[in-house]
Tab-separated table of C-alpha atoms in Angstrom:
chain	number	residue	atom	x	y	z
S	21	ILE	CA	-20.087	-7.788	10.158
S	22	VAL	CA	-18.224	-9.789	7.501
S	23	PRO	CA	-16.837	-12.991	9.122
S	24	GLU	CA	-14.033	-13.379	6.567
S	25	ALA	CA	-12.880	-9.822	7.251
S	26	GLU	CA	-13.146	-10.273	11.010
S	27	ALA	CA	-10.804	-13.265	10.737
S	28	ILE	CA	-7.960	-11.158	9.314
S	29	LEU	CA	-8.329	-7.979	11.392
S	30	ASP	CA	-4.912	-6.857	12.697
S	31	LYS	CA	-3.160	-9.743	10.948
S	32	GLU	CA	0.192	-8.720	9.433
S	33	PHE	CA	0.684	-9.641	5.795
S	34	PRO	CA	4.428	-9.358	5.049
S	35	VAL	CA	5.505	-7.344	2.007
S	36	LEU	CA	9.047	-6.866	0.653
S	37	ASP	CA	11.838	-7.531	3.133
S	38	LYS	CA	10.550	-5.604	6.171
S	39	GLY	CA	7.138	-4.186	5.242
S	40	PHE	CA	3.581	-5.268	5.959
S	41	VAL	CA	-0.101	-4.506	5.456
S	42	ARG	CA	-2.717	-4.864	8.216
S	43	LEU	CA	-6.461	-4.370	7.973
S	44	VAL	CA	-7.188	-2.287	11.059
S	45	ASP	CA	-10.904	-1.680	10.553
S	46	TYR	CA	-13.622	-1.782	7.920
S	47	PHE	CA	-17.104	-0.398	7.490
S	48	GLY	CA	-19.555	-2.443	5.455
S	49	GLY	CA	-19.174	-5.090	2.779
S	50	ASP	CA	-21.193	-6.408	-0.142
S	51	GLN	CA	-24.442	-5.988	1.812
S	52	ARG	CA	-23.667	-2.324	2.430
S	53	ILE	CA	-23.271	-1.821	-1.320
S	54	VAL	CA	-26.578	-3.437	-2.271
S	55	GLN	CA	-28.456	-1.800	0.598
S	56	SER	CA	-27.136	1.586	-0.470
S	57	ALA	CA	-28.078	0.943	-4.087
S	58	ARG	CA	-31.612	-0.026	-3.052
S	59	VAL	CA	-31.803	2.780	-0.492
S	60	SER	CA	-32.960	0.320	2.158
S	61	TYR	CA	-31.791	-1.176	5.412
S	62	GLY	CA	-31.850	-4.718	6.741
S	63	GLU	CA	-31.592	-8.004	4.917
S	64	GLY	CA	-34.834	-7.757	2.944
S	65	THR	CA	-35.877	-10.648	0.722
S	66	LYS	CA	-33.140	-10.477	-1.906
S	67	THR	CA	-31.047	-13.570	-2.615
S	68	VAL	CA	-27.274	-13.779	-2.869
S	69	SER	CA	-27.530	-14.264	-6.637
S	70	GLN	CA	-29.666	-11.146	-6.928
S	71	ASP	CA	-27.171	-9.194	-4.838
S	72	GLY	CA	-24.331	-10.402	-7.038
S	73	ALA	CA	-26.197	-9.444	-10.195
S	74	LEU	CA	-26.876	-5.971	-8.799
S	75	ILE	CA	-23.220	-5.424	-7.867
S	76	ASP	CA	-22.166	-6.601	-11.334
S	77	TYR	CA	-24.652	-4.169	-12.900
S	78	LEU	CA	-23.360	-1.288	-10.794
S	79	LEU	CA	-19.761	-2.035	-11.762
S	80	ARG	CA	-20.494	-2.444	-15.479
S	81	HIS	CA	-22.435	0.808	-15.642
S	82	GLN	CA	-20.020	2.709	-13.389
S	83	HIS	CA	-22.585	3.545	-10.730
S	84	THR	CA	-19.850	4.154	-8.200
S	85	SER	CA	-21.476	5.874	-5.211
S	86	PRO	CA	-22.716	2.646	-3.504
S	87	PHE	CA	-19.103	1.409	-3.423
S	88	GLU	CA	-18.122	4.541	-1.525
S	89	GLN	CA	-20.220	3.239	1.371
S	90	VAL	CA	-17.565	0.590	2.107
S	91	VAL	CA	-14.493	1.980	3.874
S	92	MET	CA	-11.303	0.239	4.968
S	93	THR	CA	-8.481	1.394	7.231
S	94	PHE	CA	-5.027	-0.114	6.824
S	95	HIS	CA	-1.789	0.055	8.781
S	96	VAL	CA	1.030	-0.148	6.251
S	97	LYS	CA	4.818	-0.194	6.486
S	98	MET	CA	6.808	0.540	3.347
S	99	PRO	CA	9.927	2.301	2.021
S	100	ILE	CA	9.550	6.064	1.731
S	101	PHE	CA	9.916	5.999	-2.062
S	102	VAL	CA	6.894	3.680	-2.252
S	103	ALA	CA	4.937	5.918	0.120
S	104	ARG	CA	5.599	8.928	-2.112
S	105	GLN	CA	3.920	7.129	-5.004
S	106	TRP	CA	1.136	5.969	-2.675
S	107	VAL	CA	0.105	9.456	-1.582
S	108	ARG	CA	-0.487	10.498	-5.188
S	109	HIS	CA	-3.882	8.868	-4.586
S	110	ARG	CA	-5.240	11.899	-2.805
S	111	THR	CA	-8.665	10.442	-2.024
S	112	GLY	CA	-7.080	8.414	0.780
S	113	ARG	CA	-6.736	9.777	4.313
S	114	MET	CA	-3.505	9.066	6.126
S	115	ASN	CA	-1.518	9.699	9.277
S	116	GLU	CA	2.201	8.903	9.079
S	117	VAL	CA	4.871	8.339	11.711
S	118	SER	CA	6.776	11.590	12.253
S	119	GLY	CA	10.551	11.890	12.281
S	120	ARG	CA	10.101	15.119	14.246
S	121	TYR	CA	8.572	13.306	17.218
S	122	SER	CA	10.109	9.855	16.937
S	123	LEU	CA	13.538	8.388	16.341
S	124	MET	CA	13.540	6.692	12.976
S	125	LYS	CA	14.311	2.970	13.045
S	126	ASP	CA	17.366	1.446	11.393
S	127	GLU	CA	15.222	-0.266	8.760
S	128	PHE	CA	15.931	0.087	5.053
S	129	TYR	CA	14.641	-1.656	1.967
S	130	VAL	CA	17.181	-3.805	0.171
S	131	PRO	CA	15.950	-5.359	-3.097
S	132	GLU	CA	16.467	-8.988	-3.961
S	133	ALA	CA	19.143	-9.642	-6.572
S	134	ASP	CA	16.570	-10.582	-9.218
S	135	LYS	CA	14.946	-7.150	-8.835
S	136	VAL	CA	18.190	-5.226	-9.514
S	137	SER	CA	17.881	-4.344	-13.199
S	138	PRO	CA	19.209	-1.756	-15.668
S	139	GLN	CA	17.149	1.209	-16.807
S	140	SER	CA	14.661	0.241	-19.498
S	141	LYS	CA	15.476	1.570	-22.964
S	142	ASP	CA	11.823	2.082	-23.900
S	143	ASN	CA	10.331	3.030	-20.518
S	144	LYS	CA	11.745	6.208	-19.048
S	145	GLN	CA	10.324	5.510	-15.591
S	146	GLY	CA	11.037	1.819	-15.197
S	147	ARG	CA	13.568	-0.989	-15.179
S	148	CYS	CA	14.238	-3.775	-17.651
S	149	ASP	CA	12.564	-7.135	-17.230
S	150	GLU	CA	15.968	-8.799	-17.085
S	151	ALA	CA	18.123	-8.317	-13.988
S	152	PHE	CA	21.882	-7.829	-13.889
S	153	ASP	CA	23.918	-10.985	-13.539
S	154	ALA	CA	24.263	-12.219	-9.947
S	155	GLU	CA	27.757	-10.814	-9.388
S	156	LYS	CA	26.842	-7.326	-10.627
S	157	ALA	CA	23.552	-7.348	-8.707
S	158	ASN	CA	25.277	-8.294	-5.447
S	159	GLN	CA	27.846	-5.517	-5.937
S	160	ILE	CA	25.009	-3.007	-6.330
S	161	ILE	CA	23.223	-4.374	-3.262
S	162	SER	CA	26.440	-4.004	-1.235
S	163	THR	CA	26.715	-0.379	-2.374
S	164	LEU	CA	23.107	0.283	-1.343
S	165	LYS	CA	23.674	-1.268	2.077
S	166	GLU	CA	26.875	0.730	2.648
S	167	GLY	CA	25.089	3.974	1.827
S	168	GLN	CA	22.199	3.129	4.135
S	169	GLU	CA	24.502	2.198	6.997
S	170	SER	CA	26.553	5.371	6.577
S	171	ALA	CA	23.443	7.572	6.473
S	172	TYR	CA	21.955	5.996	9.585
S	173	ASN	CA	25.241	6.171	11.510
S	174	ASN	CA	25.465	9.877	10.704
S	175	TYR	CA	21.844	10.344	11.757
S	176	SER	CA	22.485	8.589	15.073
S	177	SER	CA	25.630	10.627	15.711
S	178	LEU	CA	23.799	13.901	15.110
S	179	ILE	CA	21.018	12.826	17.480
S	180	ASP	CA	23.638	11.968	20.133
S	181	GLU	CA	25.158	15.427	19.675
S	182	GLY	CA	21.810	16.952	20.538
S	183	LEU	CA	20.667	18.017	17.075
S	184	ALA	CA	16.902	18.331	16.699
S	185	ARG	CA	15.306	15.213	15.258
S	186	GLU	CA	13.594	17.246	12.531
S	187	VAL	CA	17.006	18.368	11.253
S	188	ALA	CA	18.979	15.174	11.872
S	189	ARG	CA	16.620	13.178	9.654
S	190	ILE	CA	17.073	15.196	6.467
S	191	ASN	CA	19.881	13.083	5.010
S	192	LEU	CA	18.122	9.754	5.529
S	193	PRO	CA	17.497	8.020	2.164
S	194	LEU	CA	14.256	7.116	0.425
S	195	SER	CA	14.880	3.440	1.191
S	196	LEU	CA	14.095	4.088	4.880
S	197	TYR	CA	10.884	2.402	6.036
S	198	THR	CA	7.940	4.498	7.161
S	199	GLU	CA	4.542	3.561	8.589
S	200	PHE	CA	1.098	5.104	8.357
S	201	TYR	CA	-2.604	4.505	8.761
S	202	TRP	CA	-4.491	4.816	5.472
S	203	GLU	CA	-8.258	4.953	5.019
S	204	MET	CA	-10.028	4.736	1.671
S	205	ASP	CA	-13.482	3.846	0.364
S	206	LEU	CA	-13.903	0.876	-1.940
S	207	HIS	CA	-14.619	2.881	-5.105
S	208	ASN	CA	-11.373	4.824	-4.856
S	209	LEU	CA	-9.499	1.743	-3.687
S	210	PHE	CA	-10.562	0.000	-6.911
S	211	HIS	CA	-9.029	2.901	-8.840
S	212	PHE	CA	-5.818	2.569	-6.815
S	213	LEU	CA	-5.691	-1.160	-7.556
S	214	LYS	CA	-6.368	-0.673	-11.266
S	215	LEU	CA	-3.299	1.550	-11.547
S	216	ARG	CA	-0.953	-0.154	-9.094
S	217	LEU	CA	-1.627	-3.727	-10.196
S	218	ASP	CA	-0.790	-2.844	-13.779
S	219	SER	CA	2.379	-4.429	-15.127
S	220	HIS	CA	3.808	-0.936	-15.738
S	221	ALA	CA	3.582	-0.052	-12.045
S	222	GLN	CA	6.803	-0.277	-10.059
S	223	TYR	CA	7.328	-3.733	-8.594
S	224	GLU	CA	7.681	-2.448	-5.027
S	225	ILE	CA	4.242	-0.823	-4.982
S	226	ARG	CA	2.646	-3.586	-7.038
S	227	VAL	CA	3.286	-6.201	-4.361
S	228	TYR	CA	1.485	-4.013	-1.819
S	229	ALA	CA	-1.460	-3.675	-4.200
S	230	GLU	CA	-1.613	-7.466	-4.525
S	231	ILE	CA	-2.069	-7.788	-0.756
S	232	LEU	CA	-4.717	-5.047	-0.706
S	233	LEU	CA	-6.627	-6.901	-3.407
S	234	GLU	CA	-6.660	-10.094	-1.338
S	235	ILE	CA	-7.951	-8.144	1.673
S	236	CYS	CA	-10.681	-6.553	-0.446
S	237	LYS	CA	-11.782	-10.054	-1.445
S	238	LYS	CA	-12.350	-10.805	2.250
S	239	VAL	CA	-14.339	-7.625	2.928
S	240	ALA	CA	-16.423	-7.451	-0.258
S	241	PRO	CA	-15.940	-10.653	-2.267
S	242	MET	CA	-18.790	-10.131	-4.729
S	243	ALA	CA	-17.673	-6.600	-5.561
S	244	THR	CA	-14.032	-7.622	-5.889
């Protein structure tokens, strides 16, 4: 039991305009790491400083298997285009809401005006650091909202006409919010964070990674 982690279980941490991250469950913490490294159980006679030094040694020398002993399960809500980047980390285990079984909610991601930027000239997969001026940005946001509203109205109409949910959903845009449970061990979560906290990562996934990092600090503060 890690008291700091217990205190945030099932607490929603808001992300973007409608998303969130929740820590649903966790297995182990710093003590699990050091116990695994020492191949022992129980508290033993080691001090906190010794535990911290051991964890630091393991990290520096890339002895990763003890960190795999710590596992966290999250409930996350995010736009589909963020989720498609997320699942590139194939070491995670996930179960996502299904548009075949459920009616999709009228919830779409709309960026803030200061996040509406032109294509970068030197980064083929990213945006410029500077946003459009406020008038141009608001015009683009209005266009995004109109497209989302039109797509969802068409989806709802097709559902009302009796079309199967699995077919009616196919024109819904990537800005639609989805939800899933995601489980990952601490070693692979560190790799996720290394990539998704980088300044080159897309802003919309980076803000989720920032929340995950703060949660990791509650579960395994010495390792994080």
